[in-house]
Amino acid sequence: MQFERKHILDMDTLSAEEITFIIDTADRLKEISKRPVKKVPTLRGKTVVLFFYEASTRTRSSFEIAAKRLSADSISISKTSSSIVKGETLIDTARNLEAMNPDIIVIRHSSSGAPHMLAKLLKTSIINAGDGMHAHPSQALLDIMTVREKKGYIKGLRIAIIGDISHSRVARSDIIGFTKMGAEVVIAGPLTMIPKGIETLGAHVEVSSDDAVKKADVIIMLRIQKERQDTFLYPSDREYSKVFGLNLQRMKKAKKDVLVMHPGPINRGVEISSELADGPYSIILDQVTNGVSLRMALLYLISGGIRNVDAD
Amino acid sequence: MLTLIKGGRVMDPGNIDGIFDILVDNDRIIEITPFERSESNAHELLNKNNAIRIIDACGKIVVPGLIDMHVHLREPGQEYKETIETGTLAAASGGFTGVCAMPNTIPANDNRQVTEYILNRARDVGKVNVYPVAAISIGLNGNKLCEYGDLKEAGAVAVSDDGHPVSNSRLMRRAMEYAKEFGLPVISHCEVIELSAGGSMNEGIIATRMGLAGIPNVAESIMVARDIALCELTGAHLHIAHVSTSQSLSVIRDAKKRGLPVTAETAPHYFTLTEDAVCGYNTNAKMNPPLRSAVDRDAIREGLADGTIDVIATDHAPHSILEKDVEFDMASNGIIGLETSLSLGLKLVEEKIISLSVLIKKMSSNPALILNLNSGIKKGNIADITIIDTNISYKVDSDSFCSLGRNTPFNDWEMRGRACLTMVGGKIVFENMADS
């Protein structure tokens, strides 16, 4: 298959075939990160700009490491270190960056649709590293990759996503991605955090989080966004962890081979107890490891995938 | 100088409808005569007076000048978005002979000096009549009443804190009681801030899919219900601005049934578009209240048809690229409307939602009635007249707009019907008869 996309903006636009192709590519690239010299010359001479308008540890370092392992030159710009603090608009900043002829701009932004705006305006390839509450395609892809790696397949699996669905771009992209790959996605959480019409993305709303846990093959817990507490979404961390959190008590009802995932950063003791975050069901750190290969695959495929990685 | 508007279908709902000639002397209508009988008259006049201008209106509709009672002219303070000159030029080209200037200028129109400034500028550079709407509260802050007596004397025709709801119910009550004293209608922007805060489009499936925070219908309808309750308490004339939801309509319909002095307006985008227009993060489909669901859009159409909505007003809100070429949630609310409103209204007529005479009522007679303006095609009246060509087809080209704003979701739309001549006080301020 020839990968012909110029941008990776969301999961809506990717087909199941393309998703599989990206993950297959990531699987092949994974070995590079295990070498003593973790570097191939595949993207030598390519420039990748990491344009992060919003705080990020995992995604940003993951993209940066991915770029470096493929020998691309990467530069990182954050909101506070850029001219945005001087009042420059996103479009102006992006046009200026483009004037320096980068090959790929990876953007994280707090406004939904910001990467789409850049994709429309610029000639450079855009990879969305998370926009507002809208999409986080590289996270969804690495989640699918990790589940496939552990289970061997995706089709027919029951994926439970529990927590603040409303404000989660990961939830939206995971629902779309896993559904496209033939999994059944159920969501659970307080009704204050279940957005209107989420079923249209393909998910079923489960009333009780106990039921969601009981039947799941994979449980994805979402971070409770403490900064949103003033909008009356939930009464307290204490009650949240008791009613919706994943703890040993609730896990007793789960399948024996269930997988526990979390996009991070986690609030230990709120949406997930430490025993489970660090326990045998948890594949949270596998997600992070796979994140690097998955992002290597994205950078490689978006660059045209001209040079054969295996030959390098 | 004499002007003869010849052979048009003169339509002033409730007053006149038929083929007439209208003779205008300087700024006033001096004669309205049935077409057939006026042939000789015209010749007579022509013989007597060479300075007669004849406008051939055969096949056209001649109506009392359209009035848009909800316009942001942006002057003073934001002349880079629009000026009184460009805004009234846009009004003239859209067929409007009068516009209400909303008070959210910088400084706000909350005192006599600003009202007078607007009227002076309108007199000096304006193309159409400008009717200033004064603020309900000082600085539109919702804390202290403005001097309605002084403002009315200066020329204000209504009061409104448009753009900001009056959250304090006691202040709204006093505003209505006090405005009643001066016969000023209170125009209410109905919004419960606590319910809309953070939202940038209608709450629903599209917002969920696009990852945008939503504004629920109740953010509007709760406030409509409150203001109607206050209207019942005070007996003041309440005019509800830019109605967008089916629930608001039910409350207004019920209030009207009970005989309360409530009137209401909607904007062309609410009866034309739905939230779907936002897809692709189109900031030219972002306004407040937001575009709603198809159910709401259909309810608005029904409200126009059954008379629950009295007025079509544009909420013309020009913005520059500084406010619109940005991330969706950071973009300013509002779209321009003066140069597309009539065509979109005529679409309703074509789709048989309302009749042409009802459209003219909602775009001319009713606003005049609400604002206590003397208008209408009558002998002795000031000649504020719009001539409409209902047959001309054209494509909207926002680059050709007179407005400084380009923020319209209707660019490239195929339209049928538009104004071909606008006359204000006997003076032709816009003419495009050649294309017609």
PDB file of C-alpha atoms in Angstrom, chain A residues 18-191:
ATOM      1  CA  GLU A  18      -4.661   3.078   6.605  1.00  0.00           C
ATOM      2  CA  ILE A  19      -4.764   2.590  10.372  1.00  0.00           C
ATOM      3  CA  THR A  20      -3.534  -0.990   9.936  1.00  0.00           C
ATOM      4  CA  PHE A  21      -0.804   0.174   7.579  1.00  0.00           C
ATOM      5  CA  ILE A  22       0.423   2.826  10.035  1.00  0.00           C
ATOM      6  CA  ILE A  23       0.489   0.304  12.886  1.00  0.00           C
ATOM      7  CA  ASP A  24       2.244  -2.338  10.768  1.00  0.00           C
ATOM      8  CA  THR A  25       4.862   0.281   9.929  1.00  0.00           C
ATOM      9  CA  ALA A  26       5.220   1.204  13.601  1.00  0.00           C
ATOM     10  CA  ASP A  27       5.657  -2.471  14.502  1.00  0.00           C
ATOM     11  CA  ARG A  28       8.519  -2.752  12.025  1.00  0.00           C
ATOM     12  CA  LEU A  29      10.169   0.428  13.328  1.00  0.00           C
ATOM     13  CA  LYS A  30       9.928  -0.667  16.953  1.00  0.00           C
ATOM     14  CA  GLU A  31      13.115  -2.658  16.730  1.00  0.00           C
ATOM     15  CA  ILE A  32      15.180   0.500  16.087  1.00  0.00           C
ATOM     16  CA  SER A  33      14.501   1.688  19.637  1.00  0.00           C
ATOM     17  CA  LYS A  34      15.992  -1.524  20.997  1.00  0.00           C
ATOM     18  CA  ARG A  35      19.296  -1.158  19.188  1.00  0.00           C
ATOM     19  CA  PRO A  36      22.362   0.066  21.040  1.00  0.00           C
ATOM     20  CA  VAL A  37      22.611   2.853  18.473  1.00  0.00           C
ATOM     21  CA  LYS A  38      19.020   4.007  18.226  1.00  0.00           C
ATOM     22  CA  LYS A  39      19.239   5.949  15.017  1.00  0.00           C
ATOM     23  CA  VAL A  40      18.602   5.402  11.304  1.00  0.00           C
ATOM     24  CA  PRO A  41      19.312   7.953   8.583  1.00  0.00           C
ATOM     25  CA  THR A  42      15.852   7.674   6.997  1.00  0.00           C
ATOM     26  CA  LEU A  43      14.749  11.287   7.498  1.00  0.00           C
ATOM     27  CA  ARG A  44      18.193  12.856   7.300  1.00  0.00           C
ATOM     28  CA  GLY A  45      17.861  16.395   5.983  1.00  0.00           C
ATOM     29  CA  LYS A  46      14.195  16.667   6.909  1.00  0.00           C
ATOM     30  CA  THR A  47      13.076  19.335   9.344  1.00  0.00           C
ATOM     31  CA  VAL A  48      10.327  18.713  11.863  1.00  0.00           C
ATOM     32  CA  VAL A  49       8.906  21.595  13.890  1.00  0.00           C
ATOM     33  CA  LEU A  50       7.243  20.650  17.156  1.00  0.00           C
ATOM     34  CA  PHE A  51       4.853  23.472  17.836  1.00  0.00           C
ATOM     35  CA  PHE A  52       3.336  22.998  21.281  1.00  0.00           C
ATOM     36  CA  TYR A  53       0.843  25.610  22.390  1.00  0.00           C
ATOM     37  CA  GLU A  54      -0.198  23.555  25.352  1.00  0.00           C
ATOM     38  CA  ALA A  55       1.682  21.741  28.085  1.00  0.00           C
ATOM     39  CA  SER A  56       2.792  18.216  27.226  1.00  0.00           C
ATOM     40  CA  THR A  57       5.421  15.780  28.476  1.00  0.00           C
ATOM     41  CA  ARG A  58       4.684  12.472  26.828  1.00  0.00           C
ATOM     42  CA  THR A  59       3.526  13.528  23.400  1.00  0.00           C
ATOM     43  CA  ARG A  60       6.170  16.155  22.905  1.00  0.00           C
ATOM     44  CA  SER A  61       9.134  14.060  24.008  1.00  0.00           C
ATOM     45  CA  SER A  62       7.704  11.118  22.094  1.00  0.00           C
ATOM     46  CA  PHE A  63       7.557  13.077  18.827  1.00  0.00           C
ATOM     47  CA  GLU A  64      10.970  14.572  19.472  1.00  0.00           C
ATOM     48  CA  ILE A  65      12.580  11.211  20.148  1.00  0.00           C
ATOM     49  CA  ALA A  66      10.793   9.756  17.122  1.00  0.00           C
ATOM     50  CA  ALA A  67      12.172  12.519  14.897  1.00  0.00           C
ATOM     51  CA  LYS A  68      15.690  12.094  16.259  1.00  0.00           C
ATOM     52  CA  ARG A  69      15.727   8.313  15.867  1.00  0.00           C
ATOM     53  CA  LEU A  70      14.919   8.864  12.200  1.00  0.00           C
ATOM     54  CA  SER A  71      17.701  11.499  11.957  1.00  0.00           C
ATOM     55  CA  ALA A  72      15.331  14.379  11.199  1.00  0.00           C
ATOM     56  CA  ASP A  73      16.297  17.782  12.548  1.00  0.00           C
ATOM     57  CA  SER A  74      13.685  18.773  15.073  1.00  0.00           C
ATOM     58  CA  ILE A  75      13.074  22.014  16.821  1.00  0.00           C
ATOM     59  CA  SER A  76      10.647  22.567  19.608  1.00  0.00           C
ATOM     60  CA  ILE A  77       8.583  25.676  20.216  1.00  0.00           C
ATOM     61  CA  SER A  78       6.344  26.164  23.199  1.00  0.00           C
ATOM     62  CA  LYS A  79       3.769  28.837  23.832  1.00  0.00           C
ATOM     63  CA  THR A  80       5.827  30.606  26.440  1.00  0.00           C
ATOM     64  CA  SER A  81       9.026  30.603  24.385  1.00  0.00           C
ATOM     65  CA  SER A  82       7.341  31.792  21.191  1.00  0.00           C
ATOM     66  CA  SER A  83       6.119  35.158  19.954  1.00  0.00           C
ATOM     67  CA  ILE A  84       2.604  34.222  20.954  1.00  0.00           C
ATOM     68  CA  VAL A  85       3.301  35.807  24.300  1.00  0.00           C
ATOM     69  CA  LYS A  86       3.982  38.995  22.351  1.00  0.00           C
ATOM     70  CA  GLY A  87       0.543  38.796  20.772  1.00  0.00           C
ATOM     71  CA  GLU A  88       1.374  37.176  17.447  1.00  0.00           C
ATOM     72  CA  THR A  89      -1.525  35.252  15.951  1.00  0.00           C
ATOM     73  CA  LEU A  90      -1.341  31.526  15.284  1.00  0.00           C
ATOM     74  CA  ILE A  91      -1.519  32.101  11.541  1.00  0.00           C
ATOM     75  CA  ASP A  92       1.326  34.609  11.565  1.00  0.00           C
ATOM     76  CA  THR A  93       3.532  32.406  13.725  1.00  0.00           C
ATOM     77  CA  ALA A  94       2.813  29.423  11.483  1.00  0.00           C
ATOM     78  CA  ARG A  95       3.487  31.360   8.275  1.00  0.00           C
ATOM     79  CA  ASN A  96       6.798  32.511   9.695  1.00  0.00           C
ATOM     80  CA  LEU A  97       7.739  28.974  10.599  1.00  0.00           C
ATOM     81  CA  GLU A  98       6.760  27.820   7.155  1.00  0.00           C
ATOM     82  CA  ALA A  99       8.978  30.464   5.605  1.00  0.00           C
ATOM     83  CA  MET A 100      11.906  28.500   7.029  1.00  0.00           C
ATOM     84  CA  ASN A 101      10.866  25.484   4.935  1.00  0.00           C
ATOM     85  CA  PRO A 102      10.188  22.764   7.462  1.00  0.00           C
ATOM     86  CA  ASP A 103       8.842  19.463   6.127  1.00  0.00           C
ATOM     87  CA  ILE A 104       6.435  18.674   8.920  1.00  0.00           C
ATOM     88  CA  ILE A 105       4.801  20.769  11.617  1.00  0.00           C
ATOM     89  CA  VAL A 106       3.559  18.818  14.610  1.00  0.00           C
ATOM     90  CA  ILE A 107       1.073  20.954  16.490  1.00  0.00           C
ATOM     91  CA  ARG A 108      -0.567  20.714  19.886  1.00  0.00           C
ATOM     92  CA  HIS A 109      -3.121  23.433  20.589  1.00  0.00           C
ATOM     93  CA  SER A 110      -5.824  24.130  23.142  1.00  0.00           C
ATOM     94  CA  SER A 111      -8.297  25.200  20.433  1.00  0.00           C
ATOM     95  CA  SER A 112     -10.200  22.505  18.591  1.00  0.00           C
ATOM     96  CA  GLY A 113      -9.631  22.827  14.855  1.00  0.00           C
ATOM     97  CA  ALA A 114      -6.329  24.741  15.067  1.00  0.00           C
ATOM     98  CA  PRO A 115      -4.390  22.056  13.106  1.00  0.00           C
ATOM     99  CA  HIS A 116      -7.151  22.020  10.462  1.00  0.00           C
ATOM    100  CA  MET A 117      -6.797  25.770  10.072  1.00  0.00           C
ATOM    101  CA  LEU A 118      -3.052  25.414   9.488  1.00  0.00           C
ATOM    102  CA  ALA A 119      -3.549  22.530   7.075  1.00  0.00           C
ATOM    103  CA  LYS A 120      -5.807  24.745   4.998  1.00  0.00           C
ATOM    104  CA  LEU A 121      -3.370  27.664   4.981  1.00  0.00           C
ATOM    105  CA  LEU A 122       0.085  26.130   4.791  1.00  0.00           C
ATOM    106  CA  LYS A 123       1.812  23.922   2.268  1.00  0.00           C
ATOM    107  CA  THR A 124       3.705  22.042   4.990  1.00  0.00           C
ATOM    108  CA  SER A 125       2.428  18.700   6.296  1.00  0.00           C
ATOM    109  CA  ILE A 126       0.599  18.999   9.601  1.00  0.00           C
ATOM    110  CA  ILE A 127       0.386  16.360  12.301  1.00  0.00           C
ATOM    111  CA  ASN A 128      -2.173  17.004  15.011  1.00  0.00           C
ATOM    112  CA  ALA A 129      -0.639  16.228  18.399  1.00  0.00           C
ATOM    113  CA  GLY A 130      -3.906  17.046  20.170  1.00  0.00           C
ATOM    114  CA  ASP A 131      -6.341  19.906  19.546  1.00  0.00           C
ATOM    115  CA  GLY A 132      -8.674  21.111  22.284  1.00  0.00           C
ATOM    116  CA  MET A 133     -11.339  18.541  23.017  1.00  0.00           C
ATOM    117  CA  HIS A 134     -11.415  17.400  19.417  1.00  0.00           C
ATOM    118  CA  ALA A 135      -8.805  14.838  18.409  1.00  0.00           C
ATOM    119  CA  HIS A 136      -5.552  13.164  19.357  1.00  0.00           C
ATOM    120  CA  PRO A 137      -4.923  10.781  16.467  1.00  0.00           C
ATOM    121  CA  SER A 138      -1.399   9.674  17.401  1.00  0.00           C
ATOM    122  CA  GLN A 139      -2.658   8.662  20.850  1.00  0.00           C
ATOM    123  CA  ALA A 140      -5.546   6.661  19.393  1.00  0.00           C
ATOM    124  CA  LEU A 141      -3.181   4.957  16.947  1.00  0.00           C
ATOM    125  CA  LEU A 142      -0.719   3.992  19.647  1.00  0.00           C
ATOM    126  CA  ASP A 143      -3.607   2.735  21.791  1.00  0.00           C
ATOM    127  CA  ILE A 144      -4.797   0.518  18.949  1.00  0.00           C
ATOM    128  CA  MET A 145      -1.220  -0.612  18.316  1.00  0.00           C
ATOM    129  CA  THR A 146      -0.730  -1.540  21.970  1.00  0.00           C
ATOM    130  CA  VAL A 147      -3.988  -3.459  22.241  1.00  0.00           C
ATOM    131  CA  ARG A 148      -3.263  -5.344  19.012  1.00  0.00           C
ATOM    132  CA  GLU A 149       0.206  -6.182  20.279  1.00  0.00           C
ATOM    133  CA  LYS A 150      -1.159  -7.604  23.548  1.00  0.00           C
ATOM    134  CA  LYS A 151      -4.329  -9.267  22.277  1.00  0.00           C
ATOM    135  CA  GLY A 152      -3.272 -10.114  18.757  1.00  0.00           C
ATOM    136  CA  TYR A 153      -6.390  -8.626  17.230  1.00  0.00           C
ATOM    137  CA  ILE A 154      -8.894  -5.771  17.631  1.00  0.00           C
ATOM    138  CA  LYS A 155     -12.053  -6.992  15.951  1.00  0.00           C
ATOM    139  CA  GLY A 156     -14.754  -8.053  18.401  1.00  0.00           C
ATOM    140  CA  LEU A 157     -12.964  -6.728  21.492  1.00  0.00           C
ATOM    141  CA  ARG A 158     -14.979  -4.757  23.974  1.00  0.00           C
ATOM    142  CA  ILE A 159     -13.240  -1.516  24.908  1.00  0.00           C
ATOM    143  CA  ALA A 160     -14.541   0.436  27.908  1.00  0.00           C
ATOM    144  CA  ILE A 161     -13.594   4.100  28.175  1.00  0.00           C
ATOM    145  CA  ILE A 162     -14.385   5.517  31.595  1.00  0.00           C
ATOM    146  CA  GLY A 163     -14.262   9.084  32.851  1.00  0.00           C
ATOM    147  CA  ASP A 164     -14.577  12.613  31.498  1.00  0.00           C
ATOM    148  CA  ILE A 165     -15.608  11.906  27.927  1.00  0.00           C
ATOM    149  CA  SER A 166     -16.826  15.486  27.346  1.00  0.00           C
ATOM    150  CA  HIS A 167     -13.461  17.139  27.613  1.00  0.00           C
ATOM    151  CA  SER A 168     -11.371  14.290  26.222  1.00  0.00           C
ATOM    152  CA  ARG A 169      -9.869  14.356  22.750  1.00  0.00           C
ATOM    153  CA  VAL A 170      -8.382  10.944  23.488  1.00  0.00           C
ATOM    154  CA  ALA A 171     -11.858   9.514  24.100  1.00  0.00           C
ATOM    155  CA  ARG A 172     -13.171  10.921  20.829  1.00  0.00           C
ATOM    156  CA  SER A 173     -10.251   9.609  18.780  1.00  0.00           C
ATOM    157  CA  ASP A 174     -10.244   6.237  20.552  1.00  0.00           C
ATOM    158  CA  ILE A 175     -13.979   5.765  20.008  1.00  0.00           C
ATOM    159  CA  ILE A 176     -13.642   6.501  16.303  1.00  0.00           C
ATOM    160  CA  GLY A 177     -10.435   4.478  15.859  1.00  0.00           C
ATOM    161  CA  PHE A 178     -11.385   1.338  17.759  1.00  0.00           C
ATOM    162  CA  THR A 179     -14.853   1.330  16.180  1.00  0.00           C
ATOM    163  CA  LYS A 180     -13.311   1.544  12.725  1.00  0.00           C
ATOM    164  CA  MET A 181     -11.123  -1.451  13.569  1.00  0.00           C
ATOM    165  CA  GLY A 182     -14.176  -3.519  14.489  1.00  0.00           C
ATOM    166  CA  ALA A 183     -14.099  -3.255  18.274  1.00  0.00           C
ATOM    167  CA  GLU A 184     -17.151  -2.460  20.358  1.00  0.00           C
ATOM    168  CA  VAL A 185     -16.659   0.673  22.421  1.00  0.00           C
ATOM    169  CA  VAL A 186     -18.669   1.431  25.544  1.00  0.00           C
ATOM    170  CA  ILE A 187     -18.282   4.584  27.580  1.00  0.00           C
ATOM    171  CA  ALA A 188     -19.120   5.266  31.194  1.00  0.00           C
ATOM    172  CA  GLY A 189     -18.771   8.122  33.605  1.00  0.00           C
ATOM    173  CA  PRO A 190     -20.861  10.718  35.401  1.00  0.00           C
ATOM    174  CA  LEU A 191     -23.629  12.085  33.176  1.00  0.00           C
TER     175      LEU A 191
END
